[in-house]
Short mmCIF file of C-alpha atoms and ligand atoms in Angstrom, two decimals:
data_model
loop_
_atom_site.label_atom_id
_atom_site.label_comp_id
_atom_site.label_asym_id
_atom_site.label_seq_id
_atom_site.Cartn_x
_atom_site.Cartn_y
_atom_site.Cartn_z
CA UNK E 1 -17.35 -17.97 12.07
CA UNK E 2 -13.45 -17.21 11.48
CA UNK E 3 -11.85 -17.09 15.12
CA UNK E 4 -9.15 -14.57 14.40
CA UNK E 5 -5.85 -13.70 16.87
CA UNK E 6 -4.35 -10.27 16.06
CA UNK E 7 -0.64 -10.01 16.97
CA UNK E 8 -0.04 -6.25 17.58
CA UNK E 9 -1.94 -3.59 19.25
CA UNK E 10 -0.08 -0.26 18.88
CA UNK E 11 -1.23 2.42 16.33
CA UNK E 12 -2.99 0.41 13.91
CA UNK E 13 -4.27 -3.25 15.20
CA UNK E 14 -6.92 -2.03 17.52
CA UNK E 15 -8.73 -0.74 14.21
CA UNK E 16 -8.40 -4.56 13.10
CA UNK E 17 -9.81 -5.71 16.55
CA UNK E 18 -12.88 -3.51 15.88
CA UNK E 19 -13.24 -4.36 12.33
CA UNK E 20 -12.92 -8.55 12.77
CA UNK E 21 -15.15 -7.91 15.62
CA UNK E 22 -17.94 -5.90 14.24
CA UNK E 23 -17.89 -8.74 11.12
CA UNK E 24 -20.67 -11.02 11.83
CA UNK E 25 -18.71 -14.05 10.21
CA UNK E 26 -15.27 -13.41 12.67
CA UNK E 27 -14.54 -12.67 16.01
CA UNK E 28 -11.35 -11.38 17.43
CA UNK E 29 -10.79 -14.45 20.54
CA UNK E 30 -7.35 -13.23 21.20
CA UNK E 31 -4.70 -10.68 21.21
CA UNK E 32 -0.91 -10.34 21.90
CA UNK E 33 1.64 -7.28 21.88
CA UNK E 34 4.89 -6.98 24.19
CA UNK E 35 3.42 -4.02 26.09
CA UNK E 36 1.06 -4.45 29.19
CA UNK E 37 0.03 -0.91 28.60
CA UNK E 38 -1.77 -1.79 25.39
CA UNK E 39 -3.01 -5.18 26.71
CA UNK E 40 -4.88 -3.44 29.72
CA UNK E 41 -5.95 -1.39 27.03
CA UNK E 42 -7.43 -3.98 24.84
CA UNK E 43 -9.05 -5.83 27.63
CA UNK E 44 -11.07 -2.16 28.78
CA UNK E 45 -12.52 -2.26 25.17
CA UNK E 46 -12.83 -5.89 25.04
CA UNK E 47 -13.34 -7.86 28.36
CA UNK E 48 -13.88 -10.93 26.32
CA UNK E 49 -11.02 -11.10 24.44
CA UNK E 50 -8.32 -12.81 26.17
CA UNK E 51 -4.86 -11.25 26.36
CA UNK E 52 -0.90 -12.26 26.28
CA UNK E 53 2.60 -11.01 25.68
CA UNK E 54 3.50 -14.15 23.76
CA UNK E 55 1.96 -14.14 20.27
CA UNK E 56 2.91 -18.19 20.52
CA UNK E 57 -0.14 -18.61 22.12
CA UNK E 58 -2.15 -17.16 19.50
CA UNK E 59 -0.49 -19.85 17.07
CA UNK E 60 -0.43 -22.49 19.37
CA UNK E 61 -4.33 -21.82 19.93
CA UNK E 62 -6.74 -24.74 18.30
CA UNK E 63 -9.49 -21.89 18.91
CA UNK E 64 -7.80 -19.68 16.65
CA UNK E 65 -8.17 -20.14 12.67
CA UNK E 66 -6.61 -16.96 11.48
CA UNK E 67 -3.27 -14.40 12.87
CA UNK E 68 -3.30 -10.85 11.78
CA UNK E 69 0.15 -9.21 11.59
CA UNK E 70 -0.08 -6.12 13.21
CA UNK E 71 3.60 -5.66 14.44
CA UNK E 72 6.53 -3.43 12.88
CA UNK E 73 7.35 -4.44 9.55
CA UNK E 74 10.69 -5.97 10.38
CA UNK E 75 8.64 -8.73 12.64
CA UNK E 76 6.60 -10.18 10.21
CA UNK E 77 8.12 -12.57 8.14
CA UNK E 78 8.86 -14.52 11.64
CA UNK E 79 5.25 -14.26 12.99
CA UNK E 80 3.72 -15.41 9.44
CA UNK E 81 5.73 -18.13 8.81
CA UNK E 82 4.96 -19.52 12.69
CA UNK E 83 1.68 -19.04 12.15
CA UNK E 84 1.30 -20.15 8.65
CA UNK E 85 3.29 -23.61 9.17
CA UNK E 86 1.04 -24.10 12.66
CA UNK E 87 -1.69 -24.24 9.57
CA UNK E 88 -3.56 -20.62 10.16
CA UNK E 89 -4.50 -18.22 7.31
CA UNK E 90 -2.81 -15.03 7.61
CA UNK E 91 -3.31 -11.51 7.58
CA UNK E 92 -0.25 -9.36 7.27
CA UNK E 93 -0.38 -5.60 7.67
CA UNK E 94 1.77 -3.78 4.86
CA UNK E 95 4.23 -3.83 3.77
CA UNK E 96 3.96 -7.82 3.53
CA UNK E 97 7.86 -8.38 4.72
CA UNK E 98 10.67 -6.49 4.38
CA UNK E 99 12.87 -7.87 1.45
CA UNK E 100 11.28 -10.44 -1.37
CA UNK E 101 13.50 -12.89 -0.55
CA UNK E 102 11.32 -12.94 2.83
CA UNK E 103 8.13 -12.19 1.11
CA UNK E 104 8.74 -15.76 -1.42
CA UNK E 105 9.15 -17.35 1.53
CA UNK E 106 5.76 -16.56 3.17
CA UNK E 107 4.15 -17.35 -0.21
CA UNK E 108 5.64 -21.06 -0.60
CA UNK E 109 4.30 -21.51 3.15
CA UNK E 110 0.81 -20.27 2.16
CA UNK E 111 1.19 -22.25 -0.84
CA UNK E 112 2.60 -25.78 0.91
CA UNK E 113 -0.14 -25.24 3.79
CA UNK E 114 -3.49 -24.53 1.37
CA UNK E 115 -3.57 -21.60 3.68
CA UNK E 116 -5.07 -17.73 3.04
CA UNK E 117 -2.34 -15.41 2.75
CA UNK E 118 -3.33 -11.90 2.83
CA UNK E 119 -1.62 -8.20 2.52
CA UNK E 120 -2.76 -5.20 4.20
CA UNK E 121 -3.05 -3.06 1.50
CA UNK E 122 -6.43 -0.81 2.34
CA UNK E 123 -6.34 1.74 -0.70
CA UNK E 124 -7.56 -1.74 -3.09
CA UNK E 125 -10.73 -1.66 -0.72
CA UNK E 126 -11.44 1.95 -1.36
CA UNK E 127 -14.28 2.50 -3.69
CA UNK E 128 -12.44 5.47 -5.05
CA UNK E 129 -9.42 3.69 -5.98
CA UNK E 130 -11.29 1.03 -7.68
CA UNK E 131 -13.27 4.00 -9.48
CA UNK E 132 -9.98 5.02 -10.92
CA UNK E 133 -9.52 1.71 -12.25
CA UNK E 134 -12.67 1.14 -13.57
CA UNK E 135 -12.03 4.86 -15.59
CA UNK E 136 -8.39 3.24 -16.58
CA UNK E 137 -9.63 0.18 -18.22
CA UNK E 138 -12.75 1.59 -19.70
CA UNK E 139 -10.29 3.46 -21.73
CA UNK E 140 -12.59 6.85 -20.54
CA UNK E 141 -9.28 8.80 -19.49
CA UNK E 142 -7.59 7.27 -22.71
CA UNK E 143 -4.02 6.20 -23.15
CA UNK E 144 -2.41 7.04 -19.41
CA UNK E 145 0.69 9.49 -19.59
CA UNK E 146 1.56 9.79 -16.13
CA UNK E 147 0.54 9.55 -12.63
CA UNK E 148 1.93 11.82 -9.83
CA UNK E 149 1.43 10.94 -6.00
CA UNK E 150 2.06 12.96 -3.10
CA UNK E 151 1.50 11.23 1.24
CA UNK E 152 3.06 13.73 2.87
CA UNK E 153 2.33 14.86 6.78
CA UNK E 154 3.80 15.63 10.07
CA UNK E 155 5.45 12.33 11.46
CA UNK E 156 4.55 9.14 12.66
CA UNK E 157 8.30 8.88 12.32
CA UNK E 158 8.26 5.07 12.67
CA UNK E 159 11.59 3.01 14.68
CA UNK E 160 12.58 0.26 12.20
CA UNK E 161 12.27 1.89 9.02
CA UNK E 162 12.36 4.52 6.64
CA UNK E 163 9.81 6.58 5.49
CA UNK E 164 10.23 4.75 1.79
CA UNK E 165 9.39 1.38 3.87
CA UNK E 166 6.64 3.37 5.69
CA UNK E 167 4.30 5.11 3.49
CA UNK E 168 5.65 4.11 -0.29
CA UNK E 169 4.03 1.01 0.26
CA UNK E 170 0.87 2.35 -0.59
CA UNK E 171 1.35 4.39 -3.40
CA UNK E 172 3.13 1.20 -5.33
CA UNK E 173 0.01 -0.61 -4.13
CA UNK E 174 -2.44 2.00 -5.38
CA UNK E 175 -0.38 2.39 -8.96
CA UNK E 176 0.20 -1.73 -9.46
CA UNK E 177 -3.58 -1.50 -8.83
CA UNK E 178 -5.27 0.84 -11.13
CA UNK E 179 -2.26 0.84 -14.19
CA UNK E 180 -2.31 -3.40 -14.20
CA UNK E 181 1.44 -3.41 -14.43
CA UNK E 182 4.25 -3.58 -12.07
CA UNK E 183 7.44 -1.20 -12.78
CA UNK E 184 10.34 -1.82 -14.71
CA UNK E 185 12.88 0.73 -13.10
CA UNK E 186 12.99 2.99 -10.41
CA UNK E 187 15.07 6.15 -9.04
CA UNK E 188 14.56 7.33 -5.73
CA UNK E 189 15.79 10.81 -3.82
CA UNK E 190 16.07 11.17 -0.55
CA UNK E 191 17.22 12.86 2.53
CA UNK E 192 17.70 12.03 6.65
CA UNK E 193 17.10 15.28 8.38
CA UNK E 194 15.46 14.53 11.93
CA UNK E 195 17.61 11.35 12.40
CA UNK E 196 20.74 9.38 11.04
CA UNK E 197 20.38 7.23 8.07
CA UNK E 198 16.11 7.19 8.68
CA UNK E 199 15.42 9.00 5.29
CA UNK E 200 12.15 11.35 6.42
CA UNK E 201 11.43 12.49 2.78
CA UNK E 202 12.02 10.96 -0.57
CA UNK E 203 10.67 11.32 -4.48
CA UNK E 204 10.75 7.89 -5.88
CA UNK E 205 10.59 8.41 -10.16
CA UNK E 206 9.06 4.95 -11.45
CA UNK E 207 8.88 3.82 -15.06
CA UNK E 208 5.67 1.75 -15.93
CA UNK E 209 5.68 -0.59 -19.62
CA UNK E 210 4.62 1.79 -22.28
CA UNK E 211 6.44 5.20 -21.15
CA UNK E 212 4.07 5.34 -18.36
CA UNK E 213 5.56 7.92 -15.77
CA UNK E 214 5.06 8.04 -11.69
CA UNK E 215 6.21 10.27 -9.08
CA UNK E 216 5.90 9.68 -6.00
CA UNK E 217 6.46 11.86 -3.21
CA UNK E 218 6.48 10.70 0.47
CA UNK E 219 7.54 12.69 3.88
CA UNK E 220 7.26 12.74 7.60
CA UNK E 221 7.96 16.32 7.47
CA UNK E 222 5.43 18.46 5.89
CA UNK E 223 2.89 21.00 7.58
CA UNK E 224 0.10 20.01 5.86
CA UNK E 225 -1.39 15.93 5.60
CA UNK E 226 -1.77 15.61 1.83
CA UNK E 227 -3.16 12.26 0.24
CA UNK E 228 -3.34 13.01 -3.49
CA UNK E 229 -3.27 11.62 -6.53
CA UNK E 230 -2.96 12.88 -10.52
CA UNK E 231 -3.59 10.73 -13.13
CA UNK E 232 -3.32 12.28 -16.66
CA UNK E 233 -4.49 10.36 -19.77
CA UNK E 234 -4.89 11.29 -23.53
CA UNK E 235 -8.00 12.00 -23.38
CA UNK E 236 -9.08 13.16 -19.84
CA UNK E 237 -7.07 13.54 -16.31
CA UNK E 238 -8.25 12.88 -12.94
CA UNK E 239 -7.46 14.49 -9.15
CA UNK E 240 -8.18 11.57 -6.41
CA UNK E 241 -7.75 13.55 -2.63
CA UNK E 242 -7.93 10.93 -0.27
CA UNK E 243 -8.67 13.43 2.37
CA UNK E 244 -11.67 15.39 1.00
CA UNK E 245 -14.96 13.66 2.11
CA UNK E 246 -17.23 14.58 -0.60
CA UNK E 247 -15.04 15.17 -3.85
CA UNK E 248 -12.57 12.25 -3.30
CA UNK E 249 -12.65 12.28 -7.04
CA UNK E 250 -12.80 15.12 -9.81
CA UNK E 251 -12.84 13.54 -13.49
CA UNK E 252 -11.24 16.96 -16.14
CA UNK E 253 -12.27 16.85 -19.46
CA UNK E 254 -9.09 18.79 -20.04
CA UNK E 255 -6.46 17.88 -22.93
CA UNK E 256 -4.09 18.86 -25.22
CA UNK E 257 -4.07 18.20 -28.57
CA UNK E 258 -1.93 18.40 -32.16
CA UNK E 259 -3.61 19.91 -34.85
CA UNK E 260 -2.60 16.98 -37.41
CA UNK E 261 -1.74 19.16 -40.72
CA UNK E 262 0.47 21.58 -40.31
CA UNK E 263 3.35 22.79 -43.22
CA UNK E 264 5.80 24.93 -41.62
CA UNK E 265 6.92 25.52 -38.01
CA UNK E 266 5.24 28.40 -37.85
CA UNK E 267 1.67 27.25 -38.59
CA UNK E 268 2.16 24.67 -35.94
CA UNK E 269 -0.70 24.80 -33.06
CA UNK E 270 -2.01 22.47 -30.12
CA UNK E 271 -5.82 22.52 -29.61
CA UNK E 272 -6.22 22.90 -25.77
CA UNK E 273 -9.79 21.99 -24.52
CA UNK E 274 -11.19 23.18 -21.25
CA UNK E 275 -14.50 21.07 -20.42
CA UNK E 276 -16.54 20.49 -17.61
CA UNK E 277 -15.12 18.42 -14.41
CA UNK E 278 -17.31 15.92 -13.02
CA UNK E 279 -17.61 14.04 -9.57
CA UNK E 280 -18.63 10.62 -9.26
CA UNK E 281 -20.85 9.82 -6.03
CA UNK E 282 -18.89 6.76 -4.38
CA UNK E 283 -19.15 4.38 -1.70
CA UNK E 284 -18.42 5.72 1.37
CA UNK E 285 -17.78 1.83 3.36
CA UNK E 286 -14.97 1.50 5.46
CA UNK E 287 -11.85 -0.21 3.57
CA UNK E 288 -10.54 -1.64 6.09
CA UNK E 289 -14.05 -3.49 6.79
CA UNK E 290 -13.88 -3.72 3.17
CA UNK E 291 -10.71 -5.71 3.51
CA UNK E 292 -11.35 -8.07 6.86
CA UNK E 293 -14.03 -9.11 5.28
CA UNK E 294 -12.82 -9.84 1.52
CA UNK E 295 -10.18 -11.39 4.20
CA UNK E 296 -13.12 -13.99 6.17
CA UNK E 297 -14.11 -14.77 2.40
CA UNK E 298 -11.05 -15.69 0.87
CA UNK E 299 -10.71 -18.41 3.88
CA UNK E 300 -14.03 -19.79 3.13
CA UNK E 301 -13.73 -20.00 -0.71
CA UNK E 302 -10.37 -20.24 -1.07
CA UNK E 303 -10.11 -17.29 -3.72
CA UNK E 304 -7.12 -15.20 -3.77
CA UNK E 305 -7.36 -12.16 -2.17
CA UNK E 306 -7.03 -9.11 -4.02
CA UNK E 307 -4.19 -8.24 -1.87
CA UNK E 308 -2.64 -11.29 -2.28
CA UNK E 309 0.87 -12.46 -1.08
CA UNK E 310 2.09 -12.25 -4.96
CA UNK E 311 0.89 -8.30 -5.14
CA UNK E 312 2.35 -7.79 -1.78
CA UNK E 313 5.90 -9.69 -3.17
CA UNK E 314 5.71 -6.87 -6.17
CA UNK E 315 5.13 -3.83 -4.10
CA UNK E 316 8.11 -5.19 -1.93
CA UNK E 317 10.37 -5.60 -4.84
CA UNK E 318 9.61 -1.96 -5.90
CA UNK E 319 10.15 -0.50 -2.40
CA UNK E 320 13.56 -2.90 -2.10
CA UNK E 321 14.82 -1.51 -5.05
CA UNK E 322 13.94 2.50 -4.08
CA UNK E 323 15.50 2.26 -1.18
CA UNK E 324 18.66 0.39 -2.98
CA UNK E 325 18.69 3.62 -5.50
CA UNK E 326 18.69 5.56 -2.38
CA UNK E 327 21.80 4.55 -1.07
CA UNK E 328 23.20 4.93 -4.49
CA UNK E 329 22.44 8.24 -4.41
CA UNK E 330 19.51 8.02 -6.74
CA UNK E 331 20.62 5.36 -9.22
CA UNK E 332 18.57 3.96 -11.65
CA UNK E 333 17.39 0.26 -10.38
CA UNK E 334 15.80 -2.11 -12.66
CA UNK E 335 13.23 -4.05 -10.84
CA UNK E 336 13.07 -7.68 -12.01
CA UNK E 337 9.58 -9.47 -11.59
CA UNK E 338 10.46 -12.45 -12.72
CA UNK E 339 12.74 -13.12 -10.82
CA UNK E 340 13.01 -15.87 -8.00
CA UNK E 341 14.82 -13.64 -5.66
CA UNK E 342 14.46 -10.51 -5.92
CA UNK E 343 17.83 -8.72 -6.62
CA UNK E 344 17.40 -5.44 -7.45
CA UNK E 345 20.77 -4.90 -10.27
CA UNK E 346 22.24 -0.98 -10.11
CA UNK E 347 23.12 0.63 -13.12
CA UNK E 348 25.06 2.68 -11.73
CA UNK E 349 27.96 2.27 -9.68
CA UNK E 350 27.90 5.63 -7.31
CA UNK E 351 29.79 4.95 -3.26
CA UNK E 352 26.92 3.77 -0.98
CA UNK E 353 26.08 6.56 1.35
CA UNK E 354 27.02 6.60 4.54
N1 NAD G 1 -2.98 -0.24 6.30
C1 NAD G 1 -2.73 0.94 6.84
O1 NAD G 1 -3.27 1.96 6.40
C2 NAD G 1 -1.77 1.04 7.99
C3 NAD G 1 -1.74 2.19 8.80
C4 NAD G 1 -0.85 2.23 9.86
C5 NAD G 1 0.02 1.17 10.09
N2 NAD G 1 -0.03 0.09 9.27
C6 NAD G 1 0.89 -1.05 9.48
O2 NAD G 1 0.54 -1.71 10.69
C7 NAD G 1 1.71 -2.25 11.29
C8 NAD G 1 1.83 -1.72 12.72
O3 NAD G 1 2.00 -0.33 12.67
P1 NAD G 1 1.65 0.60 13.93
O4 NAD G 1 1.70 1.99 13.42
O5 NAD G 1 0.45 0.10 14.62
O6 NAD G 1 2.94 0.33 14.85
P2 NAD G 1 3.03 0.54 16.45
O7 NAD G 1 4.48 0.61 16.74
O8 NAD G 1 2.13 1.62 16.90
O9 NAD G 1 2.44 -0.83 17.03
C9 NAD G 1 3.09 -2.05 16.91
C10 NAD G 1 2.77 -2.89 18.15
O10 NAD G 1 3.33 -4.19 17.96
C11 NAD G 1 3.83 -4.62 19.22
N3 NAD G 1 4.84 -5.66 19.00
C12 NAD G 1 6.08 -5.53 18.47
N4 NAD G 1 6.69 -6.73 18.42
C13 NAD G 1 5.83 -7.63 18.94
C14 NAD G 1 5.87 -9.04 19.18
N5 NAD G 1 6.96 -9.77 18.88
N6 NAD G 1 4.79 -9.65 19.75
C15 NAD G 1 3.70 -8.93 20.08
N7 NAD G 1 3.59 -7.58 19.89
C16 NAD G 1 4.64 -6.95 19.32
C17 NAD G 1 4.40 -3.36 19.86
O11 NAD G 1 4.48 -3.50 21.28
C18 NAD G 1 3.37 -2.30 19.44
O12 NAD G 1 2.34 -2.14 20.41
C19 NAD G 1 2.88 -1.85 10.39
O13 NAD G 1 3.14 -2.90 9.50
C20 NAD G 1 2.35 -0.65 9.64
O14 NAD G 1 2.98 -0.45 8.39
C21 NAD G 1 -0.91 0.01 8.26
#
């Protein structure tokens, strides 16, 4: 049985609480968050579970084997690390930290300590993502083109960071993921309209190895929640809409292709084919179950999570490096994965904005 502390219980970490709960290898013994409100909260749900303002406790806890970070991004490279060097596995919520200098640090930790270190990253528990990848390295969509991604809604406009830092996260996740690469440059466009300096809406442009293309498009300020995602190949394209229940996924046997003899410019033609779209039945678990529980494995066995501190370090680097291009209005930012630090170089030398 993992004994699990979640620090945290605003929006999100009461959907841990009832995950690691409902587990029957974990149970949630503790929780902490700065806010009495949510605490009385908690304890309605959960009379059992015993409460504080001081996530310490949790640490300092020899009934407690694992901290989930459920806190606002900026706090969690301070509650890891504590909890990490007291000797617990960790869970962090994404993004993992927020700069890879930060993120490098909470991997050596994990690393020194023989300690679980785990990043929130839900779409690699969704059986539709994994679908896509399974399609992607099968080879059945053929040789990928490019991949367009649009998380776009009203709000949550979120305090300590930008909507880049907010939602971005899971799109670099999701494309890492299913193209088995991590980007080599990135532009990024965006635009503060409710408050000062918080961009609300950006289009990040990545470039993938092999002239592999992705757009991503992320707001708080859109009528409409839209979760989609296009991924074109060679040979077939694919629409993923996270929101749809039934159709999450439509597979169409659509392409273009070059007649191959051809004399003069005039005789040249493209081949367009129109066939039938199909929908694969998937899974419908919860990821986030999906995930606390690939979470109480990993401590037991010792594998690394899917989600591990190392994918979470990548998607960081990416997001660092956006939001650097942002405040070069748009620059092109090559994103260095080898690197030991993560220092995102500009390649262009535009006036930060102000
Ligand atoms: N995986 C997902 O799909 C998903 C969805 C939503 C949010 N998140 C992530 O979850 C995290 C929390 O987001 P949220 O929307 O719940 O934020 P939130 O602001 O609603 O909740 C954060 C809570 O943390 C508490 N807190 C802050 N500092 C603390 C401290 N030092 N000790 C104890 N408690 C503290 C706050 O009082 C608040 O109740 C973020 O990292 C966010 O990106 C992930």
């Amino acid at each position: 049985m993992l004994r699990v502390g979640v620090v945290g219980c605003g929006y999100w970490g009461p959907n841990l609480i009832r995950n690691f709960n409902q587990l029957r290898d974990s149970e949630v013994i503790a929780c902490a968050d700065l806010a009495e409100g949510r605490l009385a909260h908690m304890k309605s749900l959960y009379p059992q579970v015993k409460t504080t303002r001081d996530y310490g406790e949790l640490i300092a806890s020899r009934d407690i084997d694992a901290i989930v970070v459920a806190t606002p991004p900026t706090t969690h490279v301070q509650i890891a690390l504590r909890a990490l060097d007291a000797g617990k596995h960790v869970f962090v919520e994404k993004p993992l930290a927020t700069s890879g200098a930060d993120c490098e640090a909470m991997i050596a930790k994990a690393k020194e300590k023989g300690r679980v270190l785990m990043v929130g990253h839900t779409f690699l528990y969704t059986a539709a993502v994994n679908k896509i990848k399974e399609l992607i390295k099968s080879g059945e969509l053929g040789d990928i083109l490019y991949v367009n991604t649009t998380r776009v809604n009203l709000g949550i406009f979120q305090e300590d960071i930008n909507v880049v830092w907010d939602l971005a996260p899971h799109d670099v996740s999701i494309l890492n993921y299913i193209l088995d690469n991590h980007p080599q440059e990135v532009a990024a466009h965006g635009h503060s309209y409710i408050r000062q300096n918080v961009e609300d809406i950006a289009y990040l442009h990545l470039k993938y190895p092999g002239s592999i293309m992705a757009h991503v498009h992320v707001s708080w300020l859109n009528p409409n929640k839209i979760r989609e995602t296009t991924v074109v190949g060679s040979k077939k394209m694919l629409v993923y809409d996270d929101i749809s229940s039934l159709e999450k996924i439509r597979i169409y046997d659509k392409g273009v292709t070059v007649l191959p003899h051809y004399d003069t410019f005039g005789e040249f033609q493209l081949s367009y084919r129109f066939g039938d779209i199909f929908i694969p039945r998937l899974d419908d678990s919860e990821p986030l179950k999906v995930a606390c529980q690939h979470f109480v494995d990993c401590t037991k066995t010792g594998v690394e999570p899917r989600s591990s501190g190392q994918h979470g370090l990548e998607v960081v680097r990416v997001i660092e490096a956006a939001n650097n291009s942002l405040a070069h209005s748009g620059a092109v930012v090559a994103i260095d994965n080898n690197a030991q630090t993560s220092a995102p170089r500009v390649s262009s030398p535009s006036p930060k904005r102000k």
